[in-house]
Tab-separated table of C-alpha atoms in Angstrom:
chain	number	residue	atom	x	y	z
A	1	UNK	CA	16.156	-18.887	5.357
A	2	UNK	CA	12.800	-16.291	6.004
A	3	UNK	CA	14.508	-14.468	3.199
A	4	UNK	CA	14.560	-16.971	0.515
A	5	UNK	CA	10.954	-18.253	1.631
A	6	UNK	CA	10.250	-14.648	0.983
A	7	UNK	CA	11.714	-14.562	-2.361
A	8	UNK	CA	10.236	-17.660	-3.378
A	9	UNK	CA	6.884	-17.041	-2.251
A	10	UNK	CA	7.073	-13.503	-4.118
A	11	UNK	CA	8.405	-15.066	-7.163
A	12	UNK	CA	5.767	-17.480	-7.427
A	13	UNK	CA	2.790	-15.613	-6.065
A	14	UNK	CA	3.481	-11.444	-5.905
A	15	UNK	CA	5.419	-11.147	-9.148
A	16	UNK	CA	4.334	-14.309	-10.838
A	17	UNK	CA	6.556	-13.934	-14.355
A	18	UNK	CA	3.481	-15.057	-16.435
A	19	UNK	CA	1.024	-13.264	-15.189
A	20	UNK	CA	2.796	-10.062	-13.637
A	21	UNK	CA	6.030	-9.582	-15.868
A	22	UNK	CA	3.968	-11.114	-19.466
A	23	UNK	CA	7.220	-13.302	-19.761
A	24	UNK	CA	6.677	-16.350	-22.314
A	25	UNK	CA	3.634	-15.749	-23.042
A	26	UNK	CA	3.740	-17.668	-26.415
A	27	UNK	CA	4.194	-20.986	-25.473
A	28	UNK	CA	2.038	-20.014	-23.091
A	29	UNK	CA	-1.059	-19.744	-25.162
A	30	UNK	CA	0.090	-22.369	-27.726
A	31	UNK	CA	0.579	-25.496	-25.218
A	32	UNK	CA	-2.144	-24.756	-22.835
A	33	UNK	CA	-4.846	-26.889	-24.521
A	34	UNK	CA	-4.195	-29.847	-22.870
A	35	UNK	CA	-3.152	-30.548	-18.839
A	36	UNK	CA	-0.712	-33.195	-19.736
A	37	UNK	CA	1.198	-31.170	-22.029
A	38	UNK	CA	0.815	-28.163	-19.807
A	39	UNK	CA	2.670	-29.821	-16.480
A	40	UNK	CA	5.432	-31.542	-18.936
A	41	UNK	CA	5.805	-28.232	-20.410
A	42	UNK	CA	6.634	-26.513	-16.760
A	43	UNK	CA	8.615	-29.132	-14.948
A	44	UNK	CA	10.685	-28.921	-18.849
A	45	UNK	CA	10.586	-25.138	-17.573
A	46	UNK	CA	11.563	-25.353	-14.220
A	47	UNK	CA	14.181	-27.708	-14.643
A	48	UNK	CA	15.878	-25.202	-17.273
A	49	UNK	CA	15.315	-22.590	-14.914
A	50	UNK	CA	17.034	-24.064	-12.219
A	51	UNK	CA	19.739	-24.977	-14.046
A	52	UNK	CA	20.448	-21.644	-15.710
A	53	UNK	CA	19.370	-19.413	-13.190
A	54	UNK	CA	22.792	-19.944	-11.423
A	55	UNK	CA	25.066	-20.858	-14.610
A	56	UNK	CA	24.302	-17.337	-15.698
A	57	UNK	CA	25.026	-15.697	-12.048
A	58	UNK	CA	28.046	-17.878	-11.893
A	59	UNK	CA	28.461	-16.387	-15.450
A	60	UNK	CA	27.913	-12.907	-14.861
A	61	UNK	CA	29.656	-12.890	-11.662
A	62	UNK	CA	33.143	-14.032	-12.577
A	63	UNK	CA	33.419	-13.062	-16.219
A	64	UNK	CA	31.129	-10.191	-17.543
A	65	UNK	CA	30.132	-7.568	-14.965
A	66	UNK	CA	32.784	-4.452	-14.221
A	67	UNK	CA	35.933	-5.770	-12.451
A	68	UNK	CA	34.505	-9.454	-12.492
A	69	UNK	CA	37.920	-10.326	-14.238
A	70	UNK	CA	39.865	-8.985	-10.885
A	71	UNK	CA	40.948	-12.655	-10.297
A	72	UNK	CA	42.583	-12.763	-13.744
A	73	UNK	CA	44.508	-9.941	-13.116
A	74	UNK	CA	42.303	-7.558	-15.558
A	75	UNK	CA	40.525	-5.450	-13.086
A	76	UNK	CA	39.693	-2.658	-15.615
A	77	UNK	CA	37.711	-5.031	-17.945
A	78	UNK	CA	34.029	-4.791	-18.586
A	79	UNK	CA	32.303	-7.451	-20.650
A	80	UNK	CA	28.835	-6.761	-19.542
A	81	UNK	CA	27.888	-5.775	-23.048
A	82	UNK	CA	28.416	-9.792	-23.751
A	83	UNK	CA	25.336	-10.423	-21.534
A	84	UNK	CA	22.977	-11.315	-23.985
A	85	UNK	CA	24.954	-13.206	-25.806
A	86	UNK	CA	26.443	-15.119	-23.468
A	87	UNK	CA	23.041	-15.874	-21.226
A	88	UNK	CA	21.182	-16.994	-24.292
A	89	UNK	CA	23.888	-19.473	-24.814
A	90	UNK	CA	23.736	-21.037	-21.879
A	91	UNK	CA	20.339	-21.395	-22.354
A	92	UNK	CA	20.307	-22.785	-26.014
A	93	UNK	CA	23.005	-25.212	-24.850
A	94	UNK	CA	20.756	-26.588	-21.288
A	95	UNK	CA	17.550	-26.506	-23.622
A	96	UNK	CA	19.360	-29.156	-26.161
A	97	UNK	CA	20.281	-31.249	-23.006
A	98	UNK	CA	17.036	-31.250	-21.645
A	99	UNK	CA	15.571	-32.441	-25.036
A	100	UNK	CA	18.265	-35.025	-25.167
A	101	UNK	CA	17.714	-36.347	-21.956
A	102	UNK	CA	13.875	-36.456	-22.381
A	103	UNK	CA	14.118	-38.554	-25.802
A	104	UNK	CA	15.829	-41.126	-23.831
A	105	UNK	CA	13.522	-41.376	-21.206
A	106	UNK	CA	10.419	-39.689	-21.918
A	107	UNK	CA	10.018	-40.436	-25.505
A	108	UNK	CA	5.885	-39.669	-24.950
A	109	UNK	CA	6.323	-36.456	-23.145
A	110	UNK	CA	9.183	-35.599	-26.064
A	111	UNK	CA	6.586	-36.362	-28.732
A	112	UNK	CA	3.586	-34.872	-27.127
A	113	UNK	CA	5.925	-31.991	-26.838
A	114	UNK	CA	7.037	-31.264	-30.231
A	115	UNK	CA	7.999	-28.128	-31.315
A	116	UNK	CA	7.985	-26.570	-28.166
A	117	UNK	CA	10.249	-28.419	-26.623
A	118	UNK	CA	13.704	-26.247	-28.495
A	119	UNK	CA	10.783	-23.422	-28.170
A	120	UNK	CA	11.995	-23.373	-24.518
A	121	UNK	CA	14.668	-21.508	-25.794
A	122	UNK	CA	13.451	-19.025	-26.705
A	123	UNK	CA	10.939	-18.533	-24.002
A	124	UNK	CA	11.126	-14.402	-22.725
A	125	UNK	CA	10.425	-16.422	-18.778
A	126	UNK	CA	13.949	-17.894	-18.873
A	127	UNK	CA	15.874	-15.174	-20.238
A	128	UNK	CA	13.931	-13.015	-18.516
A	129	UNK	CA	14.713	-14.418	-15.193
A	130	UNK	CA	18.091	-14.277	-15.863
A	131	UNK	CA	18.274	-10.669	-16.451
A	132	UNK	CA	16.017	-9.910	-13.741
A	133	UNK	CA	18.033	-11.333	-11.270
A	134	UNK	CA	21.086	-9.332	-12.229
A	135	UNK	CA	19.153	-6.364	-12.141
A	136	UNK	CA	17.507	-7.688	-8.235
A	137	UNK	CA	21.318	-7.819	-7.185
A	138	UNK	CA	20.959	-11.597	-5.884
A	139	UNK	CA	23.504	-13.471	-4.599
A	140	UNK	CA	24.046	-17.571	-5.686
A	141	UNK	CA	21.867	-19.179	-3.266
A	142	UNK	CA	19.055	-16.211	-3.655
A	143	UNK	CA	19.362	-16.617	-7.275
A	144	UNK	CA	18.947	-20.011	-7.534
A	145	UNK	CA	15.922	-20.050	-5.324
A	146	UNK	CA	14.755	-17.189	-7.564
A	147	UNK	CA	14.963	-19.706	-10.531
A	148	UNK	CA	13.389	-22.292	-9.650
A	149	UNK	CA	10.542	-20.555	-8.214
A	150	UNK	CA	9.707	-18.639	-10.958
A	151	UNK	CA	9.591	-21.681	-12.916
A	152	UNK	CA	6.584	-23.125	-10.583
A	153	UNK	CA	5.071	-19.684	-10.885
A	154	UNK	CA	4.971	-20.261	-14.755
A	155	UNK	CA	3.655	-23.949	-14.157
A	156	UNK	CA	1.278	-23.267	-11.961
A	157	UNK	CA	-0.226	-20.218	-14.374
A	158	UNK	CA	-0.227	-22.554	-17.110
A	159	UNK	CA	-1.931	-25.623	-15.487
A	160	UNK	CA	-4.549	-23.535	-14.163
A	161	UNK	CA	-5.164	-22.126	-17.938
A	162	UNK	CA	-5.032	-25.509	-19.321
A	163	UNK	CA	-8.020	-26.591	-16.802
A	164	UNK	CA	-9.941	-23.449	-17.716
A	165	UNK	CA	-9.513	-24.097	-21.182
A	166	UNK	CA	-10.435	-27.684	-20.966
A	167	UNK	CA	-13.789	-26.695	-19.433
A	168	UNK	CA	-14.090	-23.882	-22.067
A	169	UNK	CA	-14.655	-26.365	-24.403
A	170	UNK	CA	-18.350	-26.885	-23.741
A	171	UNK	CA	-19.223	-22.848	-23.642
A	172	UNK	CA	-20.672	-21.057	-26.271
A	173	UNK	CA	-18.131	-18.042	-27.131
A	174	UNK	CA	-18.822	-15.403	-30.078
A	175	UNK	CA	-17.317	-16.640	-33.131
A	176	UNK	CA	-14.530	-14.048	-33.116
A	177	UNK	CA	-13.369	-14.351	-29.607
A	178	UNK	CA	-12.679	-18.097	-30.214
A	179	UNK	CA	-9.120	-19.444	-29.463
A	180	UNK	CA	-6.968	-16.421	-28.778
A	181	UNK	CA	-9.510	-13.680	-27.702
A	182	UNK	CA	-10.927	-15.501	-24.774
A	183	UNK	CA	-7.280	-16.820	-23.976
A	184	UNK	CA	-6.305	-13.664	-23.531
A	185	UNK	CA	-9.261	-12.099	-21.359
A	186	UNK	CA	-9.384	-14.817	-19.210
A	187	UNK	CA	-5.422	-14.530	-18.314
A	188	UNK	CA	-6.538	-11.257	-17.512
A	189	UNK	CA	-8.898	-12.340	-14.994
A	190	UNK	CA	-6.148	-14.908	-13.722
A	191	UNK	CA	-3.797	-11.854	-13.305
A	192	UNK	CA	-6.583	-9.980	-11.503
A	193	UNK	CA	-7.221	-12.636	-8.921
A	194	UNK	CA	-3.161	-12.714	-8.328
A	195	UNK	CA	-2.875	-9.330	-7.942
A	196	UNK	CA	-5.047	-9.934	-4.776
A	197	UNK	CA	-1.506	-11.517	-3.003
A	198	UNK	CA	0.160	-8.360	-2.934
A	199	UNK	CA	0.994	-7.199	0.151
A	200	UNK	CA	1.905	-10.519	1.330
A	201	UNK	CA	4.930	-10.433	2.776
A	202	UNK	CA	6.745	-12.691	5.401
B	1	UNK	CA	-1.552	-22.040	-42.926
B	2	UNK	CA	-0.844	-17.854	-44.556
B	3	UNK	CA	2.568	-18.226	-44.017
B	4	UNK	CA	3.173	-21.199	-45.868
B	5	UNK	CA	1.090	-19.795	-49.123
B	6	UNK	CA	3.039	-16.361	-48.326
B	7	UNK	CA	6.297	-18.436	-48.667
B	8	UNK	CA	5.297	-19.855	-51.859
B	9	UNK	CA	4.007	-17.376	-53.594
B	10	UNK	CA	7.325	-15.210	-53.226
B	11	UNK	CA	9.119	-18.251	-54.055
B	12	UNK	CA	7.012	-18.433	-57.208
B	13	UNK	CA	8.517	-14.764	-57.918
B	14	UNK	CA	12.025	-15.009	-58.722
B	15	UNK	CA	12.498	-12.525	-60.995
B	16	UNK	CA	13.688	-9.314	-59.905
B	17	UNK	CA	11.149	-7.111	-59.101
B	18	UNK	CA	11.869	-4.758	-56.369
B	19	UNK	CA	8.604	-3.212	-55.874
B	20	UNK	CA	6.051	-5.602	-57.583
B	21	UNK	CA	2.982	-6.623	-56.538
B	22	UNK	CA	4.347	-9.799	-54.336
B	23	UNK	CA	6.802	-7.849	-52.803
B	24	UNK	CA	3.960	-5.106	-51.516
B	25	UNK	CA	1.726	-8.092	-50.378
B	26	UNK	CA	5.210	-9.313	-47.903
B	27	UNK	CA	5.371	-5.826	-47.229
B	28	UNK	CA	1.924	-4.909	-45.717
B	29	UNK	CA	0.187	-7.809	-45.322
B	30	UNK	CA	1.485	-8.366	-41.717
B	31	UNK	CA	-0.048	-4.694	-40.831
B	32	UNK	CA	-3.504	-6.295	-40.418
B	33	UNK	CA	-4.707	-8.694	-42.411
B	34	UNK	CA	-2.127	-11.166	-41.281
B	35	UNK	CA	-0.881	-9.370	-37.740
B	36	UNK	CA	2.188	-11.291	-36.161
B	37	UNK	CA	0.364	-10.822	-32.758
B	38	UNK	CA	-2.842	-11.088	-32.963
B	39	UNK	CA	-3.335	-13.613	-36.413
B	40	UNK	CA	0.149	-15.601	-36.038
B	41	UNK	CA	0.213	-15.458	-32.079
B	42	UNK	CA	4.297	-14.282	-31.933
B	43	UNK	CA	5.602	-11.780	-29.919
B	44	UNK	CA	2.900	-11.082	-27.247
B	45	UNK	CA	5.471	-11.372	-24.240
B	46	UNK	CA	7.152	-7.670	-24.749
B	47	UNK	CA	3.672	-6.455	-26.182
B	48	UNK	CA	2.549	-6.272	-23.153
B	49	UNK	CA	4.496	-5.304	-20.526
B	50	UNK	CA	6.436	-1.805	-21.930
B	51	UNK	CA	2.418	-0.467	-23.396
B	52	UNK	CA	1.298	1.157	-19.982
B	53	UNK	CA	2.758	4.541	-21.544
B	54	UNK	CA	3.047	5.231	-25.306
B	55	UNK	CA	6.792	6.800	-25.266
B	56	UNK	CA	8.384	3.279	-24.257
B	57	UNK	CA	6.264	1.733	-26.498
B	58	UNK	CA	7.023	3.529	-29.848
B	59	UNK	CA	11.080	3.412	-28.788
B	60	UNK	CA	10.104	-0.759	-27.941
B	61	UNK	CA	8.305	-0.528	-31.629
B	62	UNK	CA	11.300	0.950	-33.192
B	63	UNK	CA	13.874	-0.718	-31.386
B	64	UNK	CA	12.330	-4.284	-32.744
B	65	UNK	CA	11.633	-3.207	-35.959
B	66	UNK	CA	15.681	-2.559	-36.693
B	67	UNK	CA	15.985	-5.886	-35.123
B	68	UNK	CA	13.728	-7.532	-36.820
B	69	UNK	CA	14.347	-6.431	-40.290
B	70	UNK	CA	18.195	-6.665	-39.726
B	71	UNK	CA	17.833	-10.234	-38.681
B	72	UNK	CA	15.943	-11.623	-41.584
B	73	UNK	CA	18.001	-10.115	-43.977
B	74	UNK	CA	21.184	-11.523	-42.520
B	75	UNK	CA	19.506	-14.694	-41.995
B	76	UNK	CA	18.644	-15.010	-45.122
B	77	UNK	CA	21.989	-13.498	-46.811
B	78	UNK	CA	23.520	-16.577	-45.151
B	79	UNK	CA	20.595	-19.557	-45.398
B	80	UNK	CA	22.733	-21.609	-47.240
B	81	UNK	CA	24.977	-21.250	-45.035
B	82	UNK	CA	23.536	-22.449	-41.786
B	83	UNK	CA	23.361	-26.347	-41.489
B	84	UNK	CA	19.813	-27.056	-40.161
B	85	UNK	CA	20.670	-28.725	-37.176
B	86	UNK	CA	22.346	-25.745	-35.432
B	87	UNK	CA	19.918	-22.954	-37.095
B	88	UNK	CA	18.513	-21.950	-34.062
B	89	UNK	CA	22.032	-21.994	-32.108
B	90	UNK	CA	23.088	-19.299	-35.274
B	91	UNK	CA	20.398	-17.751	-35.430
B	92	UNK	CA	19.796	-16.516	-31.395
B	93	UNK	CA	23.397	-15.165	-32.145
B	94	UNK	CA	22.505	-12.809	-34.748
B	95	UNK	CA	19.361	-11.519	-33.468
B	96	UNK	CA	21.787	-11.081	-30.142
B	97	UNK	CA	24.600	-9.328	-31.878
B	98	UNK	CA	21.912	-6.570	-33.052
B	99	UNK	CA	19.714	-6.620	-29.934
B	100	UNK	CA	23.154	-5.771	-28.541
B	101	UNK	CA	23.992	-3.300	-30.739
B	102	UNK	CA	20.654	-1.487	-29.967
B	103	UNK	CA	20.517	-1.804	-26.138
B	104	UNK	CA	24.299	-0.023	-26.619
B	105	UNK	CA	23.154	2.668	-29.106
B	106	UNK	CA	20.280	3.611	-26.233
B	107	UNK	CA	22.511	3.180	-23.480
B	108	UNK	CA	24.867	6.144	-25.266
B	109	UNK	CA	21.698	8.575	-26.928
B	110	UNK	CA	18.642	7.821	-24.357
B	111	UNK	CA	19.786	6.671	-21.173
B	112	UNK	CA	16.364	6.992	-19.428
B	113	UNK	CA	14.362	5.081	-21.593
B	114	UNK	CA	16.986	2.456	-21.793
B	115	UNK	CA	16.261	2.399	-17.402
B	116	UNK	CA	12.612	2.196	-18.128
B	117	UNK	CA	12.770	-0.129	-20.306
B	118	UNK	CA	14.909	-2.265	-18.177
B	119	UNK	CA	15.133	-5.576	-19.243
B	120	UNK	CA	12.906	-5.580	-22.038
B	121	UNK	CA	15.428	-4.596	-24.407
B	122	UNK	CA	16.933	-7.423	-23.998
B	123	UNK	CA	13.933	-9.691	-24.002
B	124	UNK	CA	13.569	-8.414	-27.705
B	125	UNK	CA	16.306	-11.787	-28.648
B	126	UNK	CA	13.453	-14.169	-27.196
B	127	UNK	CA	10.382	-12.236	-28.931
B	128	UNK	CA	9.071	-15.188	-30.683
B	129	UNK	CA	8.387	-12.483	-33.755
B	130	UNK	CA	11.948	-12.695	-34.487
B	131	UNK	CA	12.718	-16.465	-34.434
B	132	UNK	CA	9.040	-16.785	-36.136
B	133	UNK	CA	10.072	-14.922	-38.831
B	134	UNK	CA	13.674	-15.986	-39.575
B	135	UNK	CA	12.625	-19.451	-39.584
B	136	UNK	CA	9.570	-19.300	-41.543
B	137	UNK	CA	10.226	-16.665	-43.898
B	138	UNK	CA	14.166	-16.077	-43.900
B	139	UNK	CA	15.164	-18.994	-44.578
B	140	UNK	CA	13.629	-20.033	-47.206
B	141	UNK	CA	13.529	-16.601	-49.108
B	142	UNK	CA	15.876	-14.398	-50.937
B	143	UNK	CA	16.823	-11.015	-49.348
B	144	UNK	CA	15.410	-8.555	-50.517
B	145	UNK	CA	11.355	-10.076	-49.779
B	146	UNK	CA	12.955	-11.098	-46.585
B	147	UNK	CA	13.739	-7.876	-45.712
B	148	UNK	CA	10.484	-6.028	-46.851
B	149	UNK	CA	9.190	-9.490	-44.431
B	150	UNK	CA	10.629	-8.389	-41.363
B	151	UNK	CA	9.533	-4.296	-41.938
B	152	UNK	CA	6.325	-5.536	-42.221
B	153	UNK	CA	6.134	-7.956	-39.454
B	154	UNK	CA	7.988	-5.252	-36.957
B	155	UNK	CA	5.389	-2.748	-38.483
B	156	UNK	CA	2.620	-4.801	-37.905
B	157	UNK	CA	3.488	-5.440	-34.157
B	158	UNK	CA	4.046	-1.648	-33.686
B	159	UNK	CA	0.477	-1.394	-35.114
B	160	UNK	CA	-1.174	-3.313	-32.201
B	161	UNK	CA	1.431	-2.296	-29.430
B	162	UNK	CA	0.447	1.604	-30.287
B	163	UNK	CA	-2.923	0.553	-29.933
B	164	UNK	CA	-2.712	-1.019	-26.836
B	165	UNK	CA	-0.256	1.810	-25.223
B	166	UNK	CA	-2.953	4.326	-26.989
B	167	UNK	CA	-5.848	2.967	-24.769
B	168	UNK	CA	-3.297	1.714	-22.002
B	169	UNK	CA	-2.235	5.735	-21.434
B	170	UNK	CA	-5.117	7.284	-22.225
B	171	UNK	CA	-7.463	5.561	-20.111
B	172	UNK	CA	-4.872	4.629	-17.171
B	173	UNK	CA	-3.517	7.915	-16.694
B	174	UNK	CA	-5.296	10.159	-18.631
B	175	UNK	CA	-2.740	11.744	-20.982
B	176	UNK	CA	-1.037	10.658	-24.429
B	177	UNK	CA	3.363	10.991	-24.532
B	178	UNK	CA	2.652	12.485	-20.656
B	179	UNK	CA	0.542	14.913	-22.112
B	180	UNK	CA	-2.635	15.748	-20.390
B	181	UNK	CA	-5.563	15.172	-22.779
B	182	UNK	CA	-8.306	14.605	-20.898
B	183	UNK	CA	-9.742	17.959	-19.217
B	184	UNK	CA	-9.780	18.787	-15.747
B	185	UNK	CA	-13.393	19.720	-15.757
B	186	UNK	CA	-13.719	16.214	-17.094
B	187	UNK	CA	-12.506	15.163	-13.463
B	188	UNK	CA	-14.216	17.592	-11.595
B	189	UNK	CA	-17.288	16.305	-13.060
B	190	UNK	CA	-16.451	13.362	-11.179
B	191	UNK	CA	-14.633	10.964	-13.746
B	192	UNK	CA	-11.621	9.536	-12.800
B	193	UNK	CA	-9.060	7.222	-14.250
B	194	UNK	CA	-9.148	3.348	-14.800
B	195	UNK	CA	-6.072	2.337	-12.614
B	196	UNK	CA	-6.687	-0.856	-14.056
B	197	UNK	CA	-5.494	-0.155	-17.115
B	198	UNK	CA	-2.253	0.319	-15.854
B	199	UNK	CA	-2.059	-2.755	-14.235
B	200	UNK	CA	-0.944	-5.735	-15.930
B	201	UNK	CA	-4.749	-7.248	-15.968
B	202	UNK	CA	-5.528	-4.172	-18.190
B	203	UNK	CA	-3.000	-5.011	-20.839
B	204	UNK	CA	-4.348	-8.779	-20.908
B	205	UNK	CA	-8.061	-7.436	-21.638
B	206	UNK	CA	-7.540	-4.670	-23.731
B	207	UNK	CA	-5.733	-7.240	-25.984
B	208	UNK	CA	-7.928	-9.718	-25.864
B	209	UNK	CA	-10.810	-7.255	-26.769
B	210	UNK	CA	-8.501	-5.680	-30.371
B	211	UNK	CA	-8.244	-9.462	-31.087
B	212	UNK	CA	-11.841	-9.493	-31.059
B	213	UNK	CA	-12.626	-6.667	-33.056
B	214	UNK	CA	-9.430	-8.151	-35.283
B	215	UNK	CA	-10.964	-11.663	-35.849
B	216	UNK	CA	-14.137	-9.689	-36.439
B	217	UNK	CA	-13.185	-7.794	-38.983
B	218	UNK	CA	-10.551	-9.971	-41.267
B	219	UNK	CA	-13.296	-12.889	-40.484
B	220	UNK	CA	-10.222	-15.385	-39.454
B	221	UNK	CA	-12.013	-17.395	-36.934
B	222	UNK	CA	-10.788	-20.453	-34.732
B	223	UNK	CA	-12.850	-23.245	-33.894
């Protein structure tokens, strides 16, 4: 139990996937104008997470890595060259669902949403923690945890930008810097100040 | 708002002109004046995180340049093709067939930089550059200008990403492709590196400062 609290706490503070690994960075900077969007946004992408994060172990586990095919009676076989392909499936397929399910019964979040919403997709954070958790050697549970954590890592990056950017509103910033510029240095700072939880460790 | 005239104007140019005027506008355009990354806001995820040392970052530049042009030109080989409800479904599967391809193909020839890159290879299927391009430019363009799109495009990312590994490396550590550059009586005097620089923080400033200079000069302001 220490051990997942550990993971989860690293995952979401330590090696925040936003702000430590620059995973989804682009829908990162495109929907954090507004808070509202911002939170339906990351529960969209924790909820994907979650799900994936295991379908992919489960996945990877008993179909693609070397030997995973052992219970078939293929023990030689090595499909882990069908790990893209494969994960990004999975995730194209729970990303439709989720937009499915939210038109029924969040039509305003679905709208307020937009594009973004099948943009989830093709965010680097959930692919990302897919691969990342093959490469951590988790097991289920661990990778599950890993999931969903990194997903409220990612939310709470975003909220916090869409806050600073609502204030930002007000200040006077050089012409140039406008928008993206200023985006970008001030995730910078963000990253700085959680850089300052490493060493944390339970 | 560029990308839609872009898309027009080529569309405007049917005929067959392989190296017109058009077709060197797709072609270089992207380099600055309309950068994927820091004008069209695609593709900053990997940007970032392979820069702190140029050598991964000119294989990463490479690597999703093949991609990149690959993809739009199958894409677009096969727009007619694809029925619009599923594009993005058909689409993920080409750009992973090739990012495949290339994660194997560095695997066999350079098996080190395929461990330090990790799993950034295969983050280059969910570069927003990719799906930007195939769906804005791809698939509603012929071949050949959406080829010469996606060289451009993967050129014009490799422009910035150089940059920031340039200033990444040779501020963070001191040395350019693990070559020392700056003197040692440099660091006798008493100068010594910016560890920040290596640090993801560095990467996010250092970006946000070329965007500066980039909005500066091509006058492309937000409000």
């Amino acid at each position: 139990m220490v051990e997942l609290i550990s993971i989860a706490t690293k995952a979401i503070f330590v090696e925040n996937i936003l702000l430590a690994f620059f995973l989804g960075m682009c829908s990162f900077l495109a929907c954090s104008k507004k808070i509202e969007t911002a939170t339906g946004l990351g529960l969209a992408v924790i909820f994907v997470l979650g799900v994936t994060a295991p379908v992919n172990w489960l996945i990877n586990h008993y179909l693609l890595r070397d030997g995973a095919l052992a219970w078939l009676g293929y023990p030689n076989v090595n499909l882990s060259f069908l790990q893209f392909i494969c994960y990004i499936a999975t995730i194209a397929a729970m990303v439709q669902l989720v937009e499915m399910v939210m038109d029924k019964f969040t039509p305003a979040l679905y709208q307020a949403l937009g594009i973004f919403l099948p943009l989830i997709a093709v965010n680097c954070a959930i692919l990302g923690t897919s691969l990342f958790m093959g490469t951590k050697g988790y097991d289920f549970t661990e990778s599950t945890v890993f999931g969903l954590s990194s997903g409220f890592g990612w939310l709470l990056a975003i909220v916090a930008m869409a806050a600073i950017r609502t204030k930002l509103q007000y200040s006077n910033i050089p012409h140039g810097l406008r928008g993206l510029g200023i985006t970008m240095l001030i995730t910078g700072l963000m990253a700085l100040g959680f850089m300052s939880f490493i060493g944390i460790n339970l | 708002m560029s990308v839609a005239e872009a898309v027009v104007e080529v569309q405007a140019k049917a005929k067959p002109d392989w190296f017109g005027k058009k077709q060197k506008k797709t072609l270089t355009d992207p380099f600055w004046d309309n950068n994927p990354i820091t004008l069209q806001v695609l593709g900053i995820c990997s940007a970032l995180a392979v820069t702190s040392q140029l050598k991964p970052t000119v294989v990463m530049c490479i690597a999703l340049t093949i991609v990149l042009t690959g993809s739009n030109f199958v894409i677009s080989v096969i727009r007619r093709h694809i029925p619009s409800k599923i594009r993005i479904i058909v689409m993920l599967s080409i750009v992973s067939t090739l990012v495949t391809l290339v994660d194997q193909i560095l695997k066999a020839y350079a098996f080190d930089m395929s461990k330090e890159l990790s799993v950034f290879v295969g983050l280059i299927i969910t570069n927003c550059i990719v799906l930007g391009r195939a769906e804005a430019f791809a698939m509603a363009n012929k071949p050949w200008p959406s080829l010469l799109d996606g060289l451009g495009n993967g050129l014009g990312y490799s422009v910035i990403l150089l940059m920031v590994g340039f200033g990444r490396e040779l501020f963070g550590s001191g040395s350019l492709f693990g070559f020392q550059v700056i003197p040692q009586a440099l660091y006798d005097m008493g100068y010594v590196n910016v560890g920040l620089m290596v640090l993801p923080p560095g990467a996010f400033i250092l970006l946000g400062l070329i965007i500066w200079v980039q909005k500066q000069s091509s006058k492309q302001f937000e409000e």
